[in-house]
Amino acid sequence: MGDFREVLFYHSETKHYPYRFARSLGYLDWENQPNPFRFWEGTERLDLPLLKDPSHPYEALYDYGLVNTEEFNVKSLSKFLELALGLSAWKAIPGSRWSVRMNPSSGNLHPTECYVIIPHLGGLQGVFHYNPFLHALEKRADIPYELSQKIKDFFGTEGFILILTSIPWRESWKYGERAYRYCLLDTGHAIGSVRFSANLKGWKVKYLNALSDKDLEILLGFDRVQWVEGEEEFPELALFVFPKEVQDVPRTIPESIINEFKKLNFYGRPNVLSKERVIWEIIYRAIKETEKPRTEEFRVIYGNPPILNLVPSYMSAEEVIRKRRSGMAYDGKTYILRELFIHALDKTLPRDNYSPFDVEIGLPFVNLFIFVNRVENLPKGLYCFVRNEELLKDLKEITSSEFLWEKVFEDFPLYLLKTGDFREVAGFVACAQDIASDSAFSLGMISLFEPVLREEPWFYRNLHWEAGLIGQVLYLEATAHNLNGTGIGCFFDDAMHEVLGISDKTFQDLYHFTFGKAVEDPRIQTIEPYYHLKRERR
Ligand SMILES: Cc1cc2nc3c(=O)[nH]c(=O)nc-3n(C[C@H](O)[C@H](O)[C@H](O)COP(=O)(O)O)c2cc1C
């Protein structure tokens, strides 16, 4: 097991301060910019069909009761993967063109990769890499029929395993030592993206929390891959995707099944991403200290507080996923409805029977400290949305004694801490980015920290996944209501702690987010996502 003090060290070392940013090259080495796409060279490729989107009501993002379950086959998997992690557009200005995806990523660098292990379902079998550039599956291994049968028997249902991984070099190329945090936050967004897309197929998703990173490496054949030094890919987590009618599934895979993957023949080699790369030692250390061992399975019961549907959306769920775009500048004037503010916050509450927190990443440890800049009929000020009321007492104790902790509404865990104009503060703590002050509201995600890491140092990852997942919900909520969101990984950690009066590591700030009316840059042209593929596939 890793040493939690080392994890605390990584976190402290990679804080941004107004006078010193976390260590990075300090300039962009364009010559060595990593390829944002992984290709497994020498593998058999299965091109997935590009199909018309179905049209589910926006509420179906959360409520699988509104969706008919689809069978597992090439068509359903294709749409599932496309809406989870596929390309959503190309953007262009004269002389430059870049793709954007359904899932957001810090700096649009996309360290997250996705693999699916399909045990003889709908004419497909194998360990595959999903290549979002080609919208294709690259086959890394065949799975013998008997092994497929063992997997199905063990889970007691049809379904497939989905594994997310990270390539830290893609992020560290630009962000240096803080990059590992961004990989984890991006993974959280990807978990959300996967979960929402699965919901629209009538599929549930559960985190296989007992597995170790070594288990995942065996499942992916990574234990036999020769990575280019500096371009290693690390497993994040495994999810199991299955029909919603099935009540529950095991959260593990027995070693007898894992061991069978050791016997498989894995095909292909990873493409080289850069000509040269920089080794950031501290990231390797952090990965080692947060390595997940095999553990007992756990289940989390969140309860089922009634979902507050206060503001409808006139977009389909699929449109919401496709249209999500990070705001790059906010208009500094639009007020949002108070009902929408409440409606959006409500969707960040974990519920047993609603997507996306039913993935069960862990207990809810992350709470939102919100700068209300422009919300109608709500005084400007600093608020706290307590996602886990068991932490309320601790939150009161560790934050400024001047805070009011006045409940704003009955039966809703939103507390007013201090009235006042926090726009300047909100922008300043977000590395002086105006996007945090020109929006309707922006927030910092404050998580229980040291007490969690003392027990399980690898939970550093889960805490960031939880924050990323909350960010993904807020992105979709903003989009669904013709607004925008932006994840903010660049924030002055301790400056935010100071605003809140936090002086130790019981709680720490992991991520920021802003939500409001963005102004579009008219110079940027939008091109359809798969125009680069052969005409017959479009
Ligand atoms: C973890 C994370 C951190 C981010 N941090 C910032 C940030 O500090 N400032 C910013 O302007 N955008 C930030 N973004 C937004 C990304 O730049 C954006 O997601 C990316 O350019 C892709 O664009 P898209 O979200 O429209 O797909 C962040 C996004 C994520 C997921």
Coordinates of C-alpha atoms and ligand atoms in Angstrom, one line a residue:
M1 CA 0.0 0.0 0.0
G2 CA 1.2 3.5 -0.8
D3 CA 2.3 6.0 1.8
F4 CA -0.4 8.7 2.4
R5 CA 2.2 11.2 3.3
E6 CA 3.7 10.9 -0.1
V7 CA 0.3 11.6 -1.6
L8 CA -0.1 14.7 0.6
F9 CA 3.4 15.7 -0.6
Y10 CA 2.4 15.4 -4.3
H11 CA -0.7 17.4 -3.7
S12 CA 1.2 20.2 -1.8
E13 CA 4.0 20.3 -4.3
T14 CA 1.6 20.8 -7.2
K15 CA -0.4 23.7 -5.7
H16 CA -0.6 26.9 -7.7
Y17 CA 0.2 30.2 -5.9
P18 CA -0.2 33.7 -7.2
Y19 CA 3.6 34.1 -6.9
R20 CA 4.5 30.5 -8.1
F21 CA 2.7 28.1 -10.4
A22 CA 3.3 24.3 -10.0
R23 CA 6.5 23.3 -11.9
S24 CA 6.2 22.9 -15.6
L25 CA 8.4 23.7 -18.6
G26 CA 6.9 27.2 -18.6
Y27 CA 6.6 27.2 -22.4
L28 CA 4.9 25.0 -25.0
D29 CA 7.3 22.7 -26.9
W30 CA 5.2 22.5 -30.1
E31 CA 7.7 20.2 -31.8
N32 CA 6.9 17.5 -29.2
Q33 CA 3.2 18.0 -28.7
P34 CA 1.8 14.5 -28.0
N35 CA -0.6 12.9 -30.4
P36 CA -4.0 13.2 -28.7
F37 CA -5.0 9.9 -30.3
R38 CA -3.8 6.4 -29.4
F39 CA -3.5 3.9 -32.3
W40 CA -2.7 0.3 -31.6
E41 CA -0.6 -0.4 -34.6
G42 CA -0.8 -3.9 -36.2
T43 CA -4.3 -4.7 -34.8
E44 CA -7.4 -5.7 -36.7
R45 CA -9.8 -2.8 -36.9
L46 CA -13.5 -2.9 -36.7
D47 CA -15.0 0.3 -38.1
L48 CA -18.1 1.2 -36.2
P49 CA -21.2 2.6 -38.0
L50 CA -22.0 6.2 -37.7
L51 CA -25.7 6.2 -37.0
K52 CA -28.4 8.8 -36.5
D53 CA -28.8 9.8 -32.9
P54 CA -32.0 8.6 -31.1
S55 CA -33.9 11.3 -29.3
H56 CA -34.6 10.7 -25.6
P57 CA -36.0 13.4 -23.3
Y58 CA -33.3 15.3 -21.4
E59 CA -34.6 13.8 -18.2
A60 CA -33.4 10.4 -19.5
L61 CA -29.8 11.4 -18.8
Y62 CA -30.6 10.7 -15.2
D63 CA -33.7 8.5 -15.2
Y64 CA -33.4 5.1 -16.9
G65 CA -37.0 4.5 -16.3
L66 CA -37.6 6.6 -19.4
V67 CA -35.5 4.4 -21.6
N68 CA -36.1 1.0 -23.3
T69 CA -33.2 -1.4 -22.8
E70 CA -31.3 -2.1 -26.0
E71 CA -29.5 -5.3 -26.7
F72 CA -25.8 -5.4 -26.9
N73 CA -24.7 -5.4 -30.6
V74 CA -22.5 -3.5 -32.9
K75 CA -25.0 -0.8 -33.5
S76 CA -25.9 -0.2 -29.8
L77 CA -22.2 -0.3 -28.8
S78 CA -21.3 2.1 -31.6
K79 CA -23.8 4.7 -30.5
F80 CA -22.9 4.2 -26.8
L81 CA -19.2 4.7 -27.5
E82 CA -19.8 7.7 -29.8
L83 CA -21.9 9.6 -27.3
A84 CA -19.6 8.6 -24.4
L85 CA -16.2 9.5 -25.8
G86 CA -16.4 10.1 -29.5
L87 CA -15.6 13.3 -31.4
S88 CA -18.3 16.0 -31.3
A89 CA -16.8 18.5 -33.7
W90 CA -13.7 19.9 -35.3
K91 CA -13.0 23.6 -34.6
A92 CA -10.9 25.7 -37.0
I93 CA -9.4 29.1 -37.4
P94 CA -7.2 29.9 -40.4
G95 CA -4.0 27.8 -40.1
S96 CA -5.2 25.6 -37.2
R97 CA -7.7 22.8 -36.7
W98 CA -8.5 20.7 -33.6
S99 CA -11.1 18.2 -32.6
V100 CA -13.3 18.3 -29.5
R101 CA -15.0 15.4 -27.9
M102 CA -18.2 14.5 -26.0
N103 CA -16.0 14.5 -22.9
P104 CA -14.1 17.6 -21.9
S105 CA -10.4 17.6 -21.0
S106 CA -8.0 19.9 -19.4
G107 CA -6.3 21.9 -22.2
N108 CA -8.2 19.6 -24.7
L109 CA -5.2 17.3 -24.3
H110 CA -7.3 14.1 -23.7
P111 CA -5.1 11.8 -21.6
T112 CA -8.0 9.3 -21.1
E113 CA -8.2 6.1 -23.2
C114 CA -11.0 3.6 -23.2
Y115 CA -11.0 -0.2 -23.6
V116 CA -13.9 -2.7 -23.7
I117 CA -13.8 -6.3 -22.9
I118 CA -16.6 -8.0 -24.7
P119 CA -17.5 -11.6 -23.8
H120 CA -19.3 -12.9 -27.0
L121 CA -22.1 -10.4 -27.2
G122 CA -24.1 -9.6 -30.3
G123 CA -21.5 -11.0 -32.7
L124 CA -18.6 -9.4 -31.0
Q125 CA -15.9 -10.8 -28.7
G126 CA -12.5 -9.6 -27.6
V127 CA -10.4 -7.0 -25.8
F128 CA -10.7 -3.8 -27.8
H129 CA -9.4 -0.2 -27.7
Y130 CA -11.9 2.4 -28.7
N131 CA -10.3 4.8 -31.1
P132 CA -12.4 8.0 -31.2
F133 CA -10.6 9.5 -34.2
L134 CA -11.6 6.6 -36.4
H135 CA -14.7 5.7 -34.4
A136 CA -13.4 2.1 -34.5
L137 CA -12.5 -0.7 -32.2
E138 CA -8.9 -2.0 -32.4
K139 CA -8.7 -5.6 -31.4
R140 CA -6.0 -6.3 -28.8
A141 CA -7.0 -9.9 -28.0
D142 CA -9.5 -12.6 -28.8
I143 CA -11.5 -14.1 -26.0
P144 CA -12.1 -17.9 -26.1
Y145 CA -15.8 -18.9 -25.9
E146 CA -15.3 -20.7 -22.6
L147 CA -13.7 -17.6 -21.0
S148 CA -16.7 -15.5 -22.2
Q149 CA -19.0 -18.0 -20.6
K150 CA -17.2 -17.9 -17.3
I151 CA -17.4 -14.0 -17.3
K152 CA -21.2 -14.2 -18.0
D153 CA -21.7 -16.9 -15.4
F154 CA -19.8 -14.9 -12.8
F155 CA -21.7 -11.6 -13.4
G156 CA -25.0 -13.5 -13.8
T157 CA -25.9 -11.4 -16.8
E158 CA -24.8 -10.3 -20.2
G159 CA -22.7 -7.2 -20.1
F160 CA -19.2 -5.9 -20.8
I161 CA -16.2 -4.5 -18.9
L162 CA -15.0 -1.0 -19.7
I163 CA -11.6 0.2 -18.6
L164 CA -10.4 3.8 -18.6
T165 CA -6.7 4.5 -18.6
S166 CA -4.6 7.7 -18.6
I167 CA -1.5 8.8 -20.5
P168 CA 0.0 11.5 -18.1
W169 CA 2.5 12.7 -20.8
R170 CA -0.3 14.2 -22.8
E171 CA -1.1 16.5 -19.9
S172 CA 2.4 16.9 -18.4
W173 CA 3.7 18.1 -21.8
K174 CA 1.8 21.4 -21.1
Y175 CA 1.1 21.3 -17.3
G176 CA 4.2 19.6 -15.8
E177 CA 3.9 18.3 -12.3
R178 CA 0.2 19.2 -11.8
A179 CA -0.7 17.0 -14.7
Y180 CA -1.6 13.9 -12.7
R181 CA -4.4 15.8 -11.0
Y182 CA -5.8 16.7 -14.5
C183 CA -5.6 13.1 -15.6
L184 CA -7.7 12.1 -12.6
L185 CA -10.3 14.9 -13.1
D186 CA -10.6 14.1 -16.8
T187 CA -11.2 10.5 -15.8
G188 CA -14.0 11.7 -13.6
H189 CA -15.6 13.5 -16.5
A190 CA -15.1 10.4 -18.7
I191 CA -16.9 8.2 -16.1
G192 CA -19.8 10.7 -16.2
S193 CA -19.8 10.7 -20.0
V194 CA -19.8 6.9 -20.1
R195 CA -22.5 6.6 -17.5
F196 CA -24.9 9.1 -19.2
S197 CA -24.4 7.5 -22.6
A198 CA -25.1 4.0 -21.1
N199 CA -28.3 5.4 -19.5
L200 CA -29.6 6.3 -22.9
K201 CA -29.3 2.6 -23.9
G202 CA -31.0 1.4 -20.8
W203 CA -27.8 0.1 -19.3
K204 CA -26.4 0.5 -15.8
V205 CA -22.8 0.9 -14.9
K206 CA -21.0 -0.1 -11.7
Y207 CA -17.4 0.5 -10.6
L208 CA -15.5 -2.8 -10.0
N209 CA -14.0 -1.5 -6.8
A210 CA -12.3 -4.6 -5.6
L211 CA -9.8 -4.9 -8.5
S212 CA -6.2 -3.8 -8.2
D213 CA -4.3 -1.8 -10.8
K214 CA -2.3 -5.0 -11.5
D215 CA -5.6 -6.8 -12.3
L216 CA -6.5 -4.1 -14.8
E217 CA -3.1 -4.3 -16.4
I218 CA -3.5 -8.1 -16.9
L219 CA -7.0 -7.6 -18.3
L220 CA -5.6 -5.2 -20.8
G221 CA -2.4 -7.1 -21.5
F222 CA -0.4 -4.0 -20.4
D223 CA 1.9 -6.2 -18.3
R224 CA 3.4 -7.3 -21.7
V225 CA 3.5 -3.9 -23.5
Q226 CA 6.8 -2.2 -24.1
W227 CA 5.9 1.5 -23.6
V228 CA 8.2 4.2 -24.9
E229 CA 9.7 5.7 -21.8
G230 CA 7.7 8.7 -20.7
E231 CA 4.6 7.6 -22.7
E232 CA 3.3 4.9 -20.4
E233 CA -0.4 4.4 -20.0
F234 CA -1.8 3.6 -16.6
P235 CA -5.1 2.0 -15.7
E236 CA -7.6 4.1 -13.8
L237 CA -10.6 2.0 -13.2
A238 CA -12.9 -0.8 -14.5
L239 CA -16.6 -0.5 -14.9
F240 CA -19.2 -3.1 -15.7
V241 CA -22.0 -2.2 -18.1
F242 CA -25.2 -4.3 -18.0
P243 CA -29.0 -4.1 -18.6
K244 CA -30.9 -1.9 -16.2
E245 CA -33.3 -4.7 -15.3
V246 CA -30.5 -6.5 -13.5
Q247 CA -30.6 -5.4 -9.9
D248 CA -26.9 -5.7 -8.9
V249 CA -23.7 -7.3 -10.0
P250 CA -20.5 -8.3 -8.2
R251 CA -17.9 -5.5 -7.9
T252 CA -15.0 -7.7 -8.5
I253 CA -13.6 -10.3 -11.0
P254 CA -12.2 -13.5 -9.4
E255 CA -8.5 -14.2 -9.8
S256 CA -9.3 -17.4 -11.6
I257 CA -10.8 -15.3 -14.5
I258 CA -8.1 -12.6 -14.3
N259 CA -5.5 -15.4 -14.6
E260 CA -7.0 -16.6 -17.8
F261 CA -6.2 -13.2 -19.4
K262 CA -2.5 -14.0 -18.8
K263 CA -2.8 -16.8 -21.3
L264 CA -4.3 -14.6 -24.1
N265 CA -2.3 -13.5 -27.1
F266 CA -2.3 -9.7 -27.2
Y267 CA -1.9 -8.0 -30.6
G268 CA -0.4 -4.7 -31.6
R269 CA 1.9 -2.0 -30.3
P270 CA 1.1 1.5 -29.1
N271 CA 1.9 4.4 -31.5
V272 CA 4.6 6.8 -30.5
L273 CA 3.1 10.0 -29.3
S274 CA 6.0 12.5 -29.4
K275 CA 9.5 12.7 -30.7
E276 CA 10.9 13.5 -27.3
R277 CA 9.3 13.7 -23.9
V278 CA 10.1 15.1 -20.4
I279 CA 10.1 12.8 -17.4
W280 CA 8.3 14.4 -14.4
E281 CA 9.5 12.1 -11.6
I282 CA 7.0 13.3 -9.1
I283 CA 4.1 12.1 -11.3
Y284 CA 5.6 8.5 -11.4
R285 CA 6.0 8.7 -7.6
A286 CA 2.4 9.9 -7.1
I287 CA 1.1 7.1 -9.4
K288 CA 3.1 4.5 -7.4
E289 CA 1.9 5.9 -4.0
T290 CA -1.7 5.9 -5.2
E291 CA -1.6 2.4 -6.7
K292 CA -4.7 0.4 -5.9
P293 CA -4.2 -3.0 -4.3
R294 CA -6.9 -5.7 -4.4
T295 CA -9.5 -4.9 -1.7
E296 CA -12.8 -6.2 -0.4
E297 CA -15.8 -5.2 -2.6
F298 CA -17.9 -2.4 -1.3
R299 CA -21.3 -1.0 -2.0
V300 CA -22.5 2.5 -1.2
I301 CA -26.0 3.4 -0.3
Y302 CA -26.8 7.0 -1.1
G303 CA -30.5 7.0 -0.6
N304 CA -33.0 8.4 -3.1
P305 CA -33.9 12.0 -2.3
P306 CA -36.7 13.0 -4.8
I307 CA -35.2 14.5 -7.9
L308 CA -36.1 18.2 -8.4
N309 CA -37.3 18.8 -11.9
L310 CA -37.8 22.5 -11.7
V311 CA -36.8 23.7 -15.1
P312 CA -37.4 21.7 -18.3
S313 CA -35.1 21.5 -21.2
Y314 CA -36.2 21.6 -24.8
M315 CA -33.2 19.6 -26.0
S316 CA -33.0 15.9 -26.3
A317 CA -30.5 14.1 -24.1
E318 CA -28.4 13.3 -27.1
E319 CA -28.4 17.0 -28.2
V320 CA -27.3 18.0 -24.7
I321 CA -24.3 15.6 -24.9
R322 CA -23.3 16.7 -28.4
K323 CA -23.7 20.4 -27.8
R324 CA -21.7 20.6 -24.5
R325 CA -18.9 23.1 -25.1
S326 CA -16.7 24.8 -22.6
G327 CA -17.3 28.5 -22.4
M328 CA -14.1 30.4 -23.1
A329 CA -15.4 33.8 -22.0
Y330 CA -18.6 34.8 -20.1
D331 CA -20.8 37.8 -20.8
G332 CA -20.6 39.3 -17.3
K333 CA -24.3 40.3 -17.3
T334 CA -26.7 37.3 -17.6
Y335 CA -28.6 36.4 -14.5
I336 CA -29.9 32.8 -14.3
L337 CA -33.2 31.8 -12.7
R338 CA -33.0 30.8 -9.0
E339 CA -35.0 27.7 -9.9
L340 CA -32.3 26.7 -12.5
F341 CA -29.5 27.2 -9.9
I342 CA -31.3 24.8 -7.5
H343 CA -32.2 22.4 -10.3
A344 CA -28.6 22.1 -11.4
L345 CA -27.2 21.7 -7.9
D346 CA -29.8 19.1 -7.2
K347 CA -28.4 17.0 -10.1
T348 CA -25.0 16.8 -8.3
L349 CA -26.6 14.9 -5.4
P350 CA -25.8 11.1 -5.4
R351 CA -28.8 8.9 -5.7
D352 CA -29.0 5.1 -5.8
N353 CA -31.4 4.9 -8.6
Y354 CA -30.3 7.7 -10.9
S355 CA -27.4 8.2 -13.1
P356 CA -24.5 9.2 -12.8
F357 CA -23.5 8.7 -9.2
D358 CA -25.0 5.2 -9.1
V359 CA -21.7 4.1 -10.6
E360 CA -20.6 4.2 -6.9
I361 CA -17.2 5.8 -7.0
G362 CA -17.3 6.0 -3.2
L363 CA -18.9 7.9 -0.4
P364 CA -19.7 11.5 -1.3
F365 CA -16.7 13.4 0.0
V366 CA -16.9 16.5 -2.2
N367 CA -18.9 19.7 -1.3
L368 CA -19.4 22.8 -3.3
F369 CA -18.4 26.3 -2.1
I370 CA -20.2 28.6 -4.4
F371 CA -19.7 32.2 -5.4
V372 CA -23.1 33.4 -6.5
N373 CA -22.4 36.2 -9.0
R374 CA -25.7 36.5 -10.9
V375 CA -28.7 34.4 -9.8
E376 CA -32.1 36.1 -9.8
N377 CA -33.7 36.5 -6.3
L378 CA -30.7 35.2 -4.5
P379 CA -28.4 37.6 -2.7
K380 CA -24.9 37.7 -4.1
G381 CA -22.5 35.9 -1.8
L382 CA -20.7 32.8 -0.7
Y383 CA -22.7 29.6 -0.3
C384 CA -22.1 26.0 0.5
F385 CA -23.9 23.1 -1.1
V386 CA -23.4 20.2 1.3
R387 CA -23.6 17.0 -0.8
N388 CA -23.0 14.8 2.3
E389 CA -24.8 16.2 5.4
E390 CA -22.7 13.9 7.6
L391 CA -19.8 16.3 6.8
L392 CA -21.8 19.4 7.8
K393 CA -20.4 19.6 11.3
D394 CA -16.8 19.2 10.2
L395 CA -17.3 21.7 7.4
K396 CA -18.6 24.2 9.9
E397 CA -15.7 23.5 12.2
I398 CA -12.9 23.9 9.7
T399 CA -14.2 27.0 7.9
S400 CA -14.3 30.6 9.1
S401 CA -16.2 31.1 12.4
E402 CA -17.7 34.2 10.8
F403 CA -19.8 32.1 8.3
L404 CA -23.5 32.2 8.9
W405 CA -24.5 28.7 7.8
E406 CA -28.1 29.8 7.2
K407 CA -30.2 27.3 5.4
V408 CA -31.6 28.9 2.3
F409 CA -34.6 26.6 1.7
E410 CA -36.1 23.8 3.8
D411 CA -35.2 20.3 2.6
F412 CA -32.3 21.5 0.4
P413 CA -28.7 21.4 1.7
L414 CA -27.8 24.9 0.5
Y415 CA -26.3 27.3 3.1
L416 CA -25.6 31.0 2.9
L417 CA -22.2 31.7 4.4
K418 CA -21.7 35.3 3.7
T419 CA -23.5 37.9 1.5
G420 CA -21.5 40.3 -0.6
D421 CA -19.9 40.7 -4.0
F422 CA -17.4 37.9 -4.5
R423 CA -16.9 38.4 -8.2
E424 CA -13.3 39.6 -7.8
V425 CA -12.4 36.9 -5.3
A426 CA -14.0 34.2 -7.6
G427 CA -11.9 35.3 -10.5
F428 CA -8.7 35.7 -8.5
V429 CA -8.7 32.3 -6.9
A430 CA -9.3 30.7 -10.3
C431 CA -5.8 31.8 -11.4
A432 CA -7.2 35.3 -12.2
Q433 CA -9.4 33.9 -14.9
D434 CA -12.4 36.1 -15.7
I435 CA -14.5 33.1 -16.6
A436 CA -15.0 32.6 -12.9
S437 CA -16.3 36.1 -12.2
D438 CA -18.2 36.9 -15.4
S439 CA -20.5 33.9 -15.0
A440 CA -23.7 33.3 -13.0
F441 CA -21.9 31.4 -10.4
S442 CA -18.5 29.6 -10.0
L443 CA -17.5 27.2 -7.3
G444 CA -14.7 25.3 -5.6
M445 CA -15.0 21.6 -4.9
I446 CA -13.8 21.0 -1.3
S447 CA -13.3 17.4 -0.4
L448 CA -12.6 15.5 2.8
F449 CA -9.0 14.8 2.3
E450 CA -6.3 13.6 4.8
P451 CA -8.7 11.4 6.8
V452 CA -9.6 9.5 3.6
L453 CA -6.0 9.2 2.4
R454 CA -4.7 7.9 5.7
E455 CA -7.0 4.9 5.3
E456 CA -6.6 4.4 1.6
P457 CA -4.0 6.5 -0.2
W458 CA -5.3 5.4 -3.6
F459 CA -8.6 7.2 -2.8
Y460 CA -6.8 10.3 -3.9
R461 CA -7.9 9.1 -7.4
N462 CA -11.5 8.5 -6.4
L463 CA -11.8 12.0 -4.8
H464 CA -10.7 13.6 -8.1
W465 CA -13.0 11.3 -10.1
E466 CA -15.9 12.4 -7.9
A467 CA -15.0 16.1 -8.6
G468 CA -14.8 15.4 -12.3
L469 CA -18.1 13.6 -12.3
I470 CA -19.7 16.6 -10.6
G471 CA -18.2 18.8 -13.2
Q472 CA -19.7 16.6 -16.0
V473 CA -23.2 17.0 -14.5
L474 CA -22.8 20.8 -14.3
Y475 CA -21.6 20.9 -17.9
L476 CA -24.7 19.0 -19.1
E477 CA -27.0 21.0 -16.9
A478 CA -25.6 24.3 -18.3
T479 CA -25.9 23.0 -21.9
A480 CA -29.4 21.7 -21.4
H481 CA -30.5 25.2 -20.5
N482 CA -28.7 27.1 -23.3
L483 CA -25.9 28.1 -21.1
N484 CA -22.3 26.9 -20.8
G485 CA -19.9 25.6 -18.1
T486 CA -16.2 25.4 -17.9
G487 CA -14.1 23.1 -15.7
I488 CA -11.3 25.1 -14.0
G489 CA -8.2 23.1 -13.1
C490 CA -6.1 26.2 -12.7
F491 CA -6.9 27.6 -9.3
F492 CA -4.8 29.0 -6.4
D493 CA -5.3 26.2 -3.9
D494 CA -4.4 27.9 -0.7
A495 CA -5.8 31.3 -1.7
M496 CA -9.2 29.5 -1.9
H497 CA -8.5 27.8 1.4
E498 CA -7.8 31.2 2.9
V499 CA -11.1 32.6 1.6
L500 CA -12.9 29.8 3.4
G501 CA -10.7 29.9 6.5
I502 CA -9.4 26.4 5.9
S503 CA -6.0 26.0 7.5
D504 CA -5.2 22.3 7.6
K505 CA -5.5 19.3 5.2
T506 CA -8.7 17.8 6.6
F507 CA -10.4 19.2 3.6
Q508 CA -8.8 20.4 0.3
D509 CA -9.9 22.1 -2.8
L510 CA -9.7 19.8 -5.8
Y511 CA -11.4 21.5 -8.7
H512 CA -13.3 24.6 -9.8
F513 CA -16.2 25.1 -12.1
T514 CA -18.0 28.1 -13.7
F515 CA -21.6 28.2 -15.1
G516 CA -23.3 31.0 -17.0
K517 CA -23.8 32.7 -20.4
A518 CA -20.7 32.4 -22.6
V519 CA -19.8 34.6 -25.5
E520 CA -18.9 32.8 -28.6
D521 CA -15.8 33.6 -30.6
P522 CA -17.2 34.3 -34.1
R523 CA -13.8 33.5 -35.7
I524 CA -13.9 29.9 -34.8
Q525 CA -15.5 27.7 -37.4
T526 CA -17.3 24.4 -36.5
I527 CA -16.9 21.4 -38.8
E528 CA -18.8 18.1 -38.4
P529 CA -17.1 15.5 -36.3
Y530 CA -16.4 12.6 -38.7
Y531 CA -16.0 14.5 -42.0
H532 CA -12.4 13.1 -42.2
L533 CA -13.7 9.6 -42.5
K534 CA -14.5 8.1 -45.9
R535 CA -17.9 9.3 -47.2
E536 CA -19.5 5.8 -47.1
R537 CA -19.0 5.7 -43.3
R538 CA -20.7 9.0 -42.6
Ligands
LIG1 C1 -10.1 19.0 -15.6 C2 -10.4 20.2 -16.5 C3 -9.7 21.4 -16.2 C4 -9.9 22.5 -17.0 N1 -9.4 23.7 -16.6 C5 -9.6 24.8 -17.4 C6 -9.1 26.1 -16.9 O1 -8.5 26.2 -15.9 N2 -9.4 27.2 -17.7 C7 -10.2 27.1 -18.9 O2 -10.4 28.1 -19.6 N3 -10.7 25.9 -19.3 C8 -10.4 24.8 -18.6 N4 -10.9 23.6 -18.9 C9 -11.8 23.5 -20.2 C10 -11.0 22.8 -21.3 O3 -10.0 23.6 -21.8 C11 -11.9 22.2 -22.4 O4 -12.6 21.2 -21.8 C12 -11.2 21.8 -23.6 O5 -10.6 22.8 -24.3 C13 -12.1 21.0 -24.5 O6 -13.2 21.8 -24.9 P1 -14.7 21.3 -24.7 O7 -14.9 21.2 -23.2 O8 -15.5 22.3 -25.4 O9 -14.8 19.9 -25.3 C14 -10.8 22.4 -18.1 C15 -11.4 21.2 -18.4 C16 -11.2 20.1 -17.6 C17 -11.9 18.9 -17.9

